[in-house]
PDB file of C-alpha atoms in Angstrom:
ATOM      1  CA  UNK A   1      34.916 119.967-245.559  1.00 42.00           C
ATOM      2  CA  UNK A   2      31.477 119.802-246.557  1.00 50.00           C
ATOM      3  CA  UNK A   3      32.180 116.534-248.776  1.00 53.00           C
ATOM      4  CA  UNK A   4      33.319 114.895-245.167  1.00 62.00           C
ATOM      5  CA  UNK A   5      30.257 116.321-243.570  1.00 75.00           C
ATOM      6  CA  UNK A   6      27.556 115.155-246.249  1.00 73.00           C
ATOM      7  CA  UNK A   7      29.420 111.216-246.613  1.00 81.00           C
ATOM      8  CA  UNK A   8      29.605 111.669-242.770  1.00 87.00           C
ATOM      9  CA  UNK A   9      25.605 112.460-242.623  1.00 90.00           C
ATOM     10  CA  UNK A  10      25.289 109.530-245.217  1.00 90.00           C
ATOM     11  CA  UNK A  11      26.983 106.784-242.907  1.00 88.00           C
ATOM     12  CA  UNK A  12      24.696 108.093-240.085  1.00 91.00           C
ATOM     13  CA  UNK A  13      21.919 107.777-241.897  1.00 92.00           C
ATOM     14  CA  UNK A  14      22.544 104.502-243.440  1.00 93.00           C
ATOM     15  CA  UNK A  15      23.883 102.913-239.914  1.00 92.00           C
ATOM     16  CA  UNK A  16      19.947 104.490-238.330  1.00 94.00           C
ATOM     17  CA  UNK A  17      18.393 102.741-241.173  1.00 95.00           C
ATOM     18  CA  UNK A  18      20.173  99.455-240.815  1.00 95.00           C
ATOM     19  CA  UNK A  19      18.996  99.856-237.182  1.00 94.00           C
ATOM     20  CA  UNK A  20      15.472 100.206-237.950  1.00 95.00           C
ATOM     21  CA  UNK A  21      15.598  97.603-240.330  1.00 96.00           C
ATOM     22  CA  UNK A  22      16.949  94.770-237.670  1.00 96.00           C
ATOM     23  CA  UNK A  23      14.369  95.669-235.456  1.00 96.00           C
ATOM     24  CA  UNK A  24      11.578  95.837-237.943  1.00 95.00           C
ATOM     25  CA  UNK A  25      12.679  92.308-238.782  1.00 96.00           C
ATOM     26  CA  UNK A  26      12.818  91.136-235.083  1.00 96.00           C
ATOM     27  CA  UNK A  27       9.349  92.122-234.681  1.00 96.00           C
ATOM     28  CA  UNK A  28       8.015  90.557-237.617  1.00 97.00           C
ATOM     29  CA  UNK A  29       9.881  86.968-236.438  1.00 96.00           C
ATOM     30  CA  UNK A  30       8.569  87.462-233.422  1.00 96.00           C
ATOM     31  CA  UNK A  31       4.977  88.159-234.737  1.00 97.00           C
ATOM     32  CA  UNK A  32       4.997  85.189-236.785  1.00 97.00           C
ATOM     33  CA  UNK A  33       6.348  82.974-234.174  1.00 97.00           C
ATOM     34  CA  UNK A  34       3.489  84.312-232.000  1.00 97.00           C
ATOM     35  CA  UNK A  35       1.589  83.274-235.348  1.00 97.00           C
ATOM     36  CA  UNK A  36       2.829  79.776-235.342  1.00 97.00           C
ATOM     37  CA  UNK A  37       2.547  79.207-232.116  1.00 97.00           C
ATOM     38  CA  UNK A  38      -1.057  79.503-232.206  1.00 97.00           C
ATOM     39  CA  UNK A  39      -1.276  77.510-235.442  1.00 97.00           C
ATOM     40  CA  UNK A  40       0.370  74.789-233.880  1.00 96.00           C
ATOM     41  CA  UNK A  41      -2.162  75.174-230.714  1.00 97.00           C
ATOM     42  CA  UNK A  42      -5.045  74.969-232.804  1.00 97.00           C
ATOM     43  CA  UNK A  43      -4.277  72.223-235.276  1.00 97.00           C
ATOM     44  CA  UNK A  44      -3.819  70.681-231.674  1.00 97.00           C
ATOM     45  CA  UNK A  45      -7.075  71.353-230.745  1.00 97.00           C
ATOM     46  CA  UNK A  46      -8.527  70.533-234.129  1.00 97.00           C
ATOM     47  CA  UNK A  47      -7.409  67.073-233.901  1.00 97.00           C
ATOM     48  CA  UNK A  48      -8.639  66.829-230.178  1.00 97.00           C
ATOM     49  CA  UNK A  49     -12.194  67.648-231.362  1.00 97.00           C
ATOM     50  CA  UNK A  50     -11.549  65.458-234.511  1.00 97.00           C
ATOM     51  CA  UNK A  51     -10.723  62.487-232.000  1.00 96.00           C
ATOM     52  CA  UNK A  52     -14.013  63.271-229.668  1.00 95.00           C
ATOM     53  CA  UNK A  53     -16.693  63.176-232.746  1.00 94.00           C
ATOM     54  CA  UNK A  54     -15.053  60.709-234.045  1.00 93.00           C
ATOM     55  CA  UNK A  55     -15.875  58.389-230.754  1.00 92.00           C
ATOM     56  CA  UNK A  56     -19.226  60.206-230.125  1.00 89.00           C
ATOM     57  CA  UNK A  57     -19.921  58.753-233.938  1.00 86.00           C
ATOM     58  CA  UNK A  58     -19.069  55.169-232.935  1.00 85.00           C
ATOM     59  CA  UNK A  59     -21.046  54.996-230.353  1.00 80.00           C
ATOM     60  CA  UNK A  60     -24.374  56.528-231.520  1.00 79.00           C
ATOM     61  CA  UNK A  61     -27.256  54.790-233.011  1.00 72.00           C
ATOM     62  CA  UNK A  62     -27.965  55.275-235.935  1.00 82.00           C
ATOM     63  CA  UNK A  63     -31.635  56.162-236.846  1.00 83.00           C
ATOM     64  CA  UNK A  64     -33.013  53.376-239.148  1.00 84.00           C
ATOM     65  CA  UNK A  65     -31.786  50.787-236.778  1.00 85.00           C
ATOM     66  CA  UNK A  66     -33.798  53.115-234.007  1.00 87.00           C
ATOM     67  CA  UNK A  67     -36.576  52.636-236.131  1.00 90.00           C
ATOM     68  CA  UNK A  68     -36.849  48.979-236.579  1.00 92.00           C
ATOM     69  CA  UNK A  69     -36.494  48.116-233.026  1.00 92.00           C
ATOM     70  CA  UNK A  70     -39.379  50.903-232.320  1.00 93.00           C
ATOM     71  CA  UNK A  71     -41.687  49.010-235.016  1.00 95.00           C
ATOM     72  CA  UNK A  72     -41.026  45.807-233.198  1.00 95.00           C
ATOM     73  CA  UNK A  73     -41.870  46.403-230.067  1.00 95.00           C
ATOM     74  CA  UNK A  74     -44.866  47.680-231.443  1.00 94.00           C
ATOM     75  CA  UNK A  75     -45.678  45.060-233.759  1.00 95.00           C
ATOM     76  CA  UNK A  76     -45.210  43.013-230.654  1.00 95.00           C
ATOM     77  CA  UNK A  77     -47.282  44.942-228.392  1.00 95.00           C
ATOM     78  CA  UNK A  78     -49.737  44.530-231.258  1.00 94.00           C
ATOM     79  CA  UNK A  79     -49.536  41.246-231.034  1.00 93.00           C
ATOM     80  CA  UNK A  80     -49.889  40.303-227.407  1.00 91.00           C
ATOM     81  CA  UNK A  81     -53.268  42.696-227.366  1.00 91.00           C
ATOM     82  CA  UNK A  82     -54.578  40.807-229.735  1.00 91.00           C
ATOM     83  CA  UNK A  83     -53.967  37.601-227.785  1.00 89.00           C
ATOM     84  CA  UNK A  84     -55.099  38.583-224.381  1.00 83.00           C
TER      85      UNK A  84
END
């Protein structure tokens, strides 16, 4: 009897183990779904941002042409002292 005993022991063993395994598993897909999930949000985001500077960028000036139109108006300023 002890043969039946031990392959019975075995089969418990091995069906406890299969058990832990499945929901080791299940918690590891759901882990990386949670981790996808949240890629998928912030690649989302990313490309929000991306969009925003991108139109903040367009519609900036940029500093040399600042520049010039500050050394006109005082070249022209200048000018129209020297006049009056």
């Amino acid at each position: 009897m002890t043969p039946q005993q031990g392959s019975d022991r075995v089969a418990v063993e091995l069906a406890e183990m299969q058990g832990e395994i499945r929901t080791g598993f299940a918690e590891l897909n759901g882990r990386l779904d949670l981790a996808l999930q949240r890629t998928t949000t912030a690649e989302s985001d990313i490309a929000a941002l991306q969009d925003r500077v991108a139109s903040l960028e367009r519609g900036r000036w940029p500093m040399p042409t600042i520049g010039v139109l500050a050394g006109v108006a005082g070249t022209a300023t200048g000018v129209l002292a020297l006049l009056r």
